[in-house]
Protein backbone atom coordinates (compact mmCIF):
# COMPACT_ATOMS: atom_id res chain seq x y z
CA MET A 1 5.56 -11.61 -6.72
CA GLU A 2 8.11 -14.81 -6.71
CA ASN A 3 9.26 -16.25 -3.49
CA ARG A 4 12.84 -15.26 -3.83
CA MET A 5 11.74 -11.50 -2.80
CA LEU A 6 11.86 -12.74 0.83
CA VAL A 7 15.07 -12.56 1.05
CA SER A 8 15.84 -9.53 -0.91
CA PRO A 9 17.57 -6.62 1.26
CA LEU A 10 15.27 -3.76 1.96
CA PRO A 11 15.71 -0.28 3.09
CA ARG A 12 15.07 -0.63 6.75
CA TRP A 13 12.26 2.15 7.06
CA GLN A 14 10.23 0.32 4.11
CA LYS A 15 10.17 -2.91 5.89
CA LEU A 16 6.94 -1.04 7.40
CA LYS A 17 5.09 -2.16 4.34
CA THR A 18 6.59 -5.86 3.89
CA LEU A 19 4.00 -7.43 6.18
CA ALA A 20 1.42 -5.31 4.30
CA VAL A 21 1.03 -6.45 0.79
CA LEU A 22 3.30 -8.80 -0.37
CA ALA A 23 1.95 -11.99 -1.71
CA PRO A 24 4.71 -14.47 0.00
CA LEU A 25 4.20 -12.40 3.40
CA ALA A 26 0.58 -13.66 3.62
CA VAL A 27 -0.63 -9.81 4.91
CA LEU A 28 -2.87 -7.75 3.34
CA ALA A 29 -2.42 -3.73 3.33
CA ALA A 30 -5.56 -2.31 5.18
CA CYS A 31 -4.52 0.20 7.96
CA ALA A 32 -7.23 2.20 10.19
CA THR A 33 -6.52 5.84 10.00
CA GLN A 34 -5.85 6.18 14.01
CA GLU A 35 -2.67 6.12 15.54
CA PRO A 36 -1.07 3.17 16.99
CA GLY A 37 -1.06 2.27 20.51
CA PRO A 38 -1.57 -0.11 23.24
CA VAL A 39 -4.64 -2.18 22.65
CA THR A 40 -7.94 -1.01 23.74
CA ALA A 41 -9.60 -2.84 26.74
CA THR A 42 -12.40 -5.06 26.01
CA PRO A 43 -15.40 -5.05 28.13
CA SER A 44 -14.56 -7.78 30.09
CA LYS A 45 -11.44 -6.22 31.17
CA PRO A 46 -11.97 -2.34 31.76
CA VAL A 47 -9.30 -0.22 32.29
CA ALA A 48 -9.21 2.17 35.26
CA THR A 49 -9.82 5.69 34.32
CA PRO A 50 -7.97 8.40 36.16
CA THR A 51 -10.36 11.03 37.99
CA GLN A 52 -8.98 13.78 35.95
CA ALA A 53 -7.25 13.22 32.45
CA PRO A 54 -3.63 14.06 32.08
CA ARG A 55 -2.75 17.00 30.16
CA PRO A 56 -1.41 16.25 26.94
CA VAL A 57 1.97 16.33 26.13
CA ALA A 58 3.04 18.09 23.01
CA ASP A 59 4.74 16.01 20.24
CA ASN A 60 8.44 16.90 19.59
CA PRO A 61 9.23 17.83 16.25
CA GLN A 62 10.37 14.14 15.41
CA GLN A 63 7.36 12.51 16.86
CA ALA A 64 4.91 14.85 14.73
CA GLN A 65 7.12 13.97 11.70
CA LEU A 66 6.81 10.08 12.36
CA ARG A 67 2.92 10.66 13.24
CA GLU A 68 2.53 12.25 9.66
CA LEU A 69 4.28 9.37 7.91
CA ILE A 70 2.35 6.73 9.68
CA ALA A 71 -0.95 8.35 9.07
CA GLN A 72 0.10 8.91 5.03
CA GLN A 73 0.88 5.15 5.06
CA ASP A 74 -2.34 4.17 7.24
CA ARG A 75 -4.32 6.26 3.95
CA LEU A 76 -2.67 4.90 1.40
CA TYR A 77 -2.98 1.29 2.78
CA ARG A 78 -6.71 1.58 3.64
CA VAL A 79 -7.51 3.05 0.06
CA ALA A 80 -5.85 0.27 -1.64
CA ALA A 81 -7.30 -2.74 0.32
CA PRO A 82 -10.41 -3.09 -1.34
CA LEU A 83 -8.75 -2.66 -4.80
CA LEU A 84 -6.48 -5.40 -3.94
CA THR A 85 -9.26 -7.80 -2.15
CA SER A 86 -12.14 -7.09 -4.74
CA ASN A 87 -9.86 -7.43 -7.77
CA ALA A 88 -8.33 -11.19 -7.39
CA GLN A 89 -10.10 -12.24 -10.52
CA LEU A 90 -8.76 -9.54 -12.86
CA CYS A 91 -5.14 -9.84 -11.26
CA ARG A 92 -4.73 -12.92 -13.07
CA GLY A 93 -1.35 -14.33 -11.80
CA ASN A 94 -0.73 -11.46 -9.35
CA ALA A 95 -3.25 -12.80 -6.64
CA ARG A 96 -2.58 -14.64 -3.74
CA ASN A 97 -3.57 -16.06 -0.38
CA LEU A 98 -3.25 -13.16 2.04
CA LEU A 99 -4.12 -12.61 6.12
CA GLY A 100 -5.63 -9.32 6.02
CA PHE A 101 -3.75 -7.23 8.31
CA THR A 102 -0.73 -5.26 8.91
CA ALA A 103 1.89 -5.40 11.50
CA LYS A 104 5.14 -3.33 12.10
CA ASN A 105 7.95 -2.69 14.95
CA ARG A 106 10.09 -0.03 15.92
CA TYR A 107 12.71 -1.00 13.09
CA SER A 108 10.12 -0.78 10.58
CA PHE A 109 10.79 3.00 10.31
CA PRO A 110 13.89 4.87 9.21
CA ILE A 111 16.67 4.21 11.69
CA GLU A 112 16.62 7.86 13.19
CA TYR A 113 12.94 7.30 14.01
CA ALA A 114 13.68 4.04 16.24
CA GLU A 115 13.46 5.91 19.61
CA THR A 116 10.66 7.77 18.44
CA ALA A 117 8.59 4.88 17.44
CA ARG A 118 9.44 3.50 20.52
CA SER A 119 7.58 6.55 22.37
CA LEU A 120 4.61 6.17 20.13
CA GLY A 121 4.00 2.26 21.56
CA TYR A 122 6.45 0.34 19.26
CA ASP A 123 8.96 -2.23 20.52
CA ASP A 124 11.00 -5.29 19.30
CA ARG A 125 7.81 -7.42 18.44
CA LEU A 126 5.61 -6.87 15.70
CA GLN A 127 2.17 -5.18 16.44
CA VAL A 128 -0.93 -5.02 14.39
CA THR A 129 -1.51 -1.77 13.13
CA GLY A 130 -4.57 -2.60 10.80
CA VAL A 131 -7.01 -5.09 10.04
CA LEU A 132 -9.12 -5.21 6.59
CA PRO A 133 -12.82 -5.48 7.37
CA GLY A 134 -13.92 -8.78 6.17
CA SER A 135 -10.77 -10.56 5.74
CA GLY A 136 -9.85 -13.65 7.28
CA ALA A 137 -7.99 -11.57 10.14
CA ALA A 138 -11.05 -9.67 10.80
CA GLN A 139 -13.05 -13.02 11.20
CA ALA A 140 -10.78 -14.44 13.64
CA GLY A 141 -10.98 -11.56 15.97
CA ILE A 142 -7.25 -9.88 15.19
CA GLN A 143 -7.54 -6.33 16.47
CA ARG A 144 -5.00 -3.35 15.95
CA GLY A 145 -2.44 -3.30 18.74
CA ASP A 146 -2.23 -6.97 18.97
CA PHE A 147 1.53 -8.33 19.54
CA LEU A 148 2.36 -11.23 17.50
CA ILE A 149 3.85 -13.76 19.67
CA SER A 150 3.67 -17.00 17.33
CA VAL A 151 3.07 -18.81 13.87
CA ALA A 152 2.25 -22.44 13.71
CA GLY A 153 3.66 -22.91 16.74
CA LYS A 154 7.02 -21.33 15.95
CA PRO A 155 8.19 -18.04 18.23
CA MET A 156 7.18 -14.92 15.83
CA PRO A 157 10.64 -13.12 15.17
CA GLN A 158 11.44 -9.95 16.97
CA GLY A 159 13.85 -7.18 16.46
CA THR A 160 15.55 -5.52 13.42
CA ASP A 161 15.16 -8.33 10.87
CA ALA A 162 11.55 -9.34 11.94
CA GLU A 163 9.81 -8.75 9.12
CA ARG A 164 11.98 -10.53 6.81
CA GLN A 165 11.76 -13.58 9.01
CA ALA A 166 8.33 -13.56 9.69
CA ALA A 167 8.07 -13.77 5.83
CA VAL A 168 9.76 -16.85 5.69
CA LEU A 169 7.65 -18.67 7.98
CA LEU A 170 4.50 -17.36 6.71
CA SER A 171 5.47 -18.27 2.97
CA PRO A 172 5.15 -21.87 3.00
CA LEU A 173 1.93 -21.68 5.16
CA VAL A 174 -0.11 -19.72 2.75
CA VAL A 175 0.19 -21.93 -0.20
CA LYS A 176 -1.65 -24.53 1.88
CA LYS A 177 -4.91 -22.88 1.79
CA SER A 178 -6.21 -23.74 5.59
CA PRO A 179 -6.04 -21.29 8.56
CA ILE A 180 -2.72 -20.32 10.25
CA ALA A 181 -2.47 -20.38 13.65
CA LEU A 182 -1.33 -17.11 15.07
CA GLY A 183 -0.39 -16.40 18.61
CA VAL A 184 -1.04 -12.98 20.15
CA GLN A 185 -0.91 -10.76 23.02
CA ARG A 186 -3.67 -8.64 23.93
CA ASN A 187 -4.14 -6.82 27.30
CA GLY A 188 -0.89 -8.75 28.60
CA GLN A 189 -2.81 -12.10 28.00
CA ASN A 190 -1.77 -14.64 25.04
CA THR A 191 -4.03 -16.45 23.24
CA THR A 192 -3.99 -18.43 19.57
CA VAL A 193 -6.53 -17.70 16.70
CA ASN A 194 -6.87 -19.57 13.46
CA VAL A 195 -6.45 -17.06 10.88
CA PRO A 196 -8.44 -17.90 7.37
CA LEU A 197 -6.67 -16.66 4.20
CA THR A 198 -8.27 -13.97 1.90
CA PHE A 199 -7.49 -14.38 -1.82
CA ALA A 200 -6.43 -10.86 -3.11
CA CYS A 201 -4.07 -8.89 -5.39
CA ALA A 202 -0.71 -9.08 -4.16
CA PHE A 203 0.64 -5.84 -5.34
CA SER A 204 2.98 -4.16 -2.74
CA ILE A 205 1.63 -0.30 -2.32
CA GLU A 206 4.29 2.06 -1.55
CA LEU A 207 4.58 5.37 -0.43
CA GLY A 208 7.65 7.39 -1.98
CA ASN A 209 10.01 9.75 -0.44
CA ALA A 210 9.74 12.60 -2.81
CA ASP A 211 7.54 15.80 -3.27
CA ASN A 212 7.38 15.59 -7.28
CA VAL A 213 4.08 14.66 -8.39
CA ASN A 214 4.09 11.46 -9.71
CA THR A 215 3.24 7.23 -9.51
CA TYR A 216 5.28 4.45 -10.84
CA ALA A 217 4.70 0.69 -11.32
CA ASP A 218 7.49 -1.54 -12.05
CA GLY A 219 5.28 -5.17 -12.55
CA ARG A 220 5.03 -5.97 -8.91
CA ARG A 221 4.81 -2.63 -7.00
CA VAL A 222 2.97 0.75 -7.18
CA LEU A 223 4.67 3.57 -5.77
CA ILE A 224 2.92 6.82 -4.94
CA THR A 225 5.20 9.75 -4.20
CA ARG A 226 4.53 12.00 -1.30
CA GLY A 227 3.71 14.98 -3.22
CA MET A 228 1.05 12.77 -5.48
CA LEU A 229 -0.30 11.85 -2.26
CA LYS A 230 -0.96 15.64 -0.99
CA PHE A 231 -1.93 16.45 -4.30
CA THR A 232 -4.78 14.49 -3.90
CA GLN A 233 -8.12 15.76 -2.63
CA SER A 234 -10.34 12.75 -1.78
CA ASP A 235 -9.59 8.70 -1.40
CA ASP A 236 -11.32 8.64 -4.50
CA GLU A 237 -8.65 10.39 -6.39
CA LEU A 238 -6.25 8.58 -4.70
CA ALA A 239 -8.09 5.44 -5.53
CA TYR A 240 -7.72 6.30 -9.17
CA LEU A 241 -4.01 6.55 -8.93
CA ILE A 242 -3.74 3.00 -7.45
CA ALA A 243 -5.92 1.37 -9.80
CA LYS A 244 -4.37 2.82 -12.88
CA ASP A 245 -0.83 1.45 -11.76
CA MET A 246 -2.31 -1.65 -10.83
CA ALA A 247 -3.61 -1.93 -14.15
CA HIS A 248 -0.40 -1.19 -15.63
CA ASN A 249 1.03 -4.10 -13.51
CA ILE A 250 -1.57 -6.56 -14.56
CA LEU A 251 -1.26 -5.59 -18.33
CA GLY A 252 2.40 -6.10 -18.18
CA HIS A 253 3.49 -2.80 -19.33
CA ALA A 254 6.71 -2.35 -17.62
CA ILE A 255 7.87 -5.61 -19.30
CA ARG A 256 6.48 -4.58 -22.86
CA GLN A 257 8.27 -0.97 -22.41
CA ARG A 258 11.29 -2.94 -21.41
CA MET A 259 11.50 -0.73 -18.20
CA VAL A 260 11.28 -3.29 -15.63
CA SER A 261 14.81 -2.59 -14.18
CA THR A 262 14.72 0.94 -14.68
CA ILE A 263 11.41 1.65 -13.12
CA ALA A 264 12.68 -0.72 -10.11
CA GLU A 265 15.75 1.31 -9.46
CA VAL A 266 13.47 4.42 -9.21
CA ILE A 267 11.25 2.93 -7.08
CA ASP A 268 13.90 1.78 -4.87
CA ASN A 269 15.43 5.05 -4.68
CA LEU A 270 12.20 6.42 -3.58
CA LEU A 271 12.08 4.38 -0.90
CA LEU A 272 15.25 5.37 0.68
CA PRO A 273 14.89 7.94 3.67
CA HIS A 274 17.27 10.24 1.70
CA PRO A 275 16.79 9.46 -2.08
CA ASP A 276 19.08 10.84 -4.77
CA PRO A 277 17.58 13.35 -6.80
CA THR A 278 19.67 12.67 -9.53
CA THR A 279 18.12 9.49 -10.22
CA THR A 280 14.61 11.00 -10.72
CA ALA A 281 15.46 14.09 -12.97
CA GLY A 282 13.66 14.55 -16.03
CA THR A 283 11.38 11.36 -16.66
CA ALA A 284 14.35 9.50 -14.83
CA GLY A 285 14.94 7.33 -18.13
CA ILE A 286 11.58 6.05 -18.19
CA ARG A 287 10.04 5.63 -21.76
CA VAL A 288 6.88 7.73 -22.24
CA TYR A 289 3.84 5.34 -22.29
CA PRO A 290 2.32 5.23 -25.71
CA GLN A 291 -1.50 6.16 -25.94
CA ASP A 292 -2.80 2.66 -26.47
CA LEU A 293 -1.08 1.13 -23.29
CA ASP A 294 -2.02 4.15 -21.27
CA ALA A 295 -5.46 4.12 -22.66
CA ALA A 296 -5.47 0.34 -21.70
CA ALA A 297 -4.62 1.04 -18.43
CA ASP A 298 -7.17 3.33 -17.85
CA THR A 299 -9.79 0.98 -19.19
CA LEU A 300 -9.07 -1.73 -16.70
CA SER A 301 -8.81 1.03 -13.93
CA LEU A 302 -12.16 1.87 -14.08
CA TYR A 303 -13.37 -1.78 -13.74
CA LEU A 304 -11.21 -2.01 -10.89
CA LEU A 305 -12.65 0.96 -9.28
CA ALA A 306 -16.07 0.03 -9.58
CA ARG A 307 -15.50 -3.53 -8.53
CA ALA A 308 -14.08 -1.97 -5.31
CA GLY A 309 -17.03 -0.01 -4.78
CA TYR A 310 -15.53 3.36 -5.74
CA SER A 311 -17.21 5.94 -8.08
CA ILE A 312 -16.00 6.27 -11.46
CA ASP A 313 -18.09 9.70 -12.38
CA ASN A 314 -15.31 12.10 -11.47
CA VAL A 315 -12.36 9.99 -12.92
CA PRO A 316 -12.10 12.28 -15.93
CA ALA A 317 -12.35 15.58 -14.12
CA PHE A 318 -9.02 14.29 -11.69
CA TRP A 319 -6.98 13.49 -14.93
CA LYS A 320 -7.79 16.92 -16.30
CA ARG A 321 -7.04 18.89 -13.24
CA LEU A 322 -3.77 17.04 -12.93
CA ALA A 323 -2.68 17.40 -16.39
CA ASP A 324 -3.59 21.06 -16.06
CA GLN A 325 -1.80 21.88 -12.72
CA TYR A 326 1.37 19.43 -14.10
CA PRO A 327 1.78 19.57 -17.57
CA ALA A 328 4.21 17.55 -19.58
CA SER A 329 6.58 20.14 -19.56
CA VAL A 330 6.97 19.50 -15.74
CA PRO A 331 9.90 17.52 -14.98
CA ASN A 332 9.47 14.50 -12.66
CA GLY A 333 5.59 14.88 -13.34
CA TYR A 334 3.06 12.60 -13.91
CA THR A 335 2.10 14.05 -17.40
CA ALA A 336 5.63 13.85 -18.49
CA LEU A 337 5.23 10.18 -18.64
CA HIS A 338 1.39 9.92 -19.45
CA PRO A 339 1.14 12.34 -22.01
CA ALA A 340 -1.72 11.47 -24.34
CA THR A 341 -4.48 13.25 -21.79
CA ALA A 342 -6.96 14.43 -24.83
CA TYR A 343 -7.01 10.72 -25.70
CA ARG A 344 -7.08 8.90 -22.68
CA LEU A 345 -10.37 11.30 -21.39
CA SER A 346 -12.17 10.32 -24.56
CA MET A 347 -11.59 6.68 -23.88
CA ILE A 348 -12.45 6.91 -20.07
CA ASP A 349 -15.69 8.69 -21.37
CA LYS A 350 -16.73 5.62 -23.23
CA VAL A 351 -15.73 2.96 -21.06
CA THR A 352 -17.09 4.52 -18.14
CA GLN A 353 -20.46 4.45 -19.92
CA ILE A 354 -20.10 0.67 -20.64
CA VAL A 355 -19.00 0.05 -16.83
CA LYS A 356 -21.81 1.77 -15.67
CA ALA A 357 -24.35 0.10 -17.93
CA LYS A 358 -22.82 -3.47 -16.81
CA GLN A 359 -23.65 -2.03 -13.30
CA GLU A 360 -27.24 -1.07 -13.84
CA ALA A 361 -27.62 -4.34 -15.99
CA GLY A 362 -26.51 -6.48 -13.35
CA LYS A 363 -23.95 -7.87 -15.69
CA PRO A 364 -20.42 -9.25 -14.46
CA LEU A 365 -17.64 -6.15 -14.07
CA VAL A 366 -15.02 -7.65 -16.57
CA PRO A 367 -13.48 -6.01 -19.45
């Protein structure tokens, strides 16, 4: 992604992901599934435990909704992480140096959730919400719950525009390929850690605010709708979807279809707290993928999945179930844009055998 994206205006609630995957922001999407909150005590600084645990207070409706949103995004980032970190070689010009954590503050959510986010432990400071195992951040000891205080000796921005301003600070640092000095606060104490960079695919992974069962890829972003996320029955199935759209992006299919601006508008709309349903009616003006492009993305996706450690045995069954439940006649559905199911399944079977043979022979997993 080009650095000009650093200053592009974003819907406020979608800023929660900008410190997650975008290459100029130097942060990698990978969140743990537990909810955010205060940093747990280290062995050297135990926290006193009351003799009788307080009775849990039930969430109000808005807190419950926000927790669900956080959990959905955490799952999306967690599943996407190995696909991004294991496939820099195949992502071609879309790989960048990243830090390996996600961070949010209370302004990372829809404006109506700002106070609710505060009640869940967020304030004006950017707080680490997930660390990718094996990344530079993990090696440096960055932990979930750490507050970001400084970067390269400069104060870390806070408040409503913190993520965009943090991106501006980080962008020139990641191109130098040297560790970045981050000041963090943990258990009320400040410390500075040097975080090595992680080379990974730099696609932004988004959660769309819509119940239609679909995904979109505009060349730099992958969007999974809320409806599609709920449709998946396992993390493997979610990985199939992310890998397929990553493949569309790597292969430049939005450009070849001359659909970059159209798909980008659909994604921008689905990132709003209250999307305009008229912009996603039917196929939303997006051209149907021809079977050769769709099969090419399926082929590459199998390699992306295998390299990331995901099983590819159930890929055909998933796509068949999706096409059976949401055929091409369903408006706003995935199969309406990817109708060549039979052709795709035959190609997937062939490529699966090739990939598995390479795995067994210990050969490089490249197309």
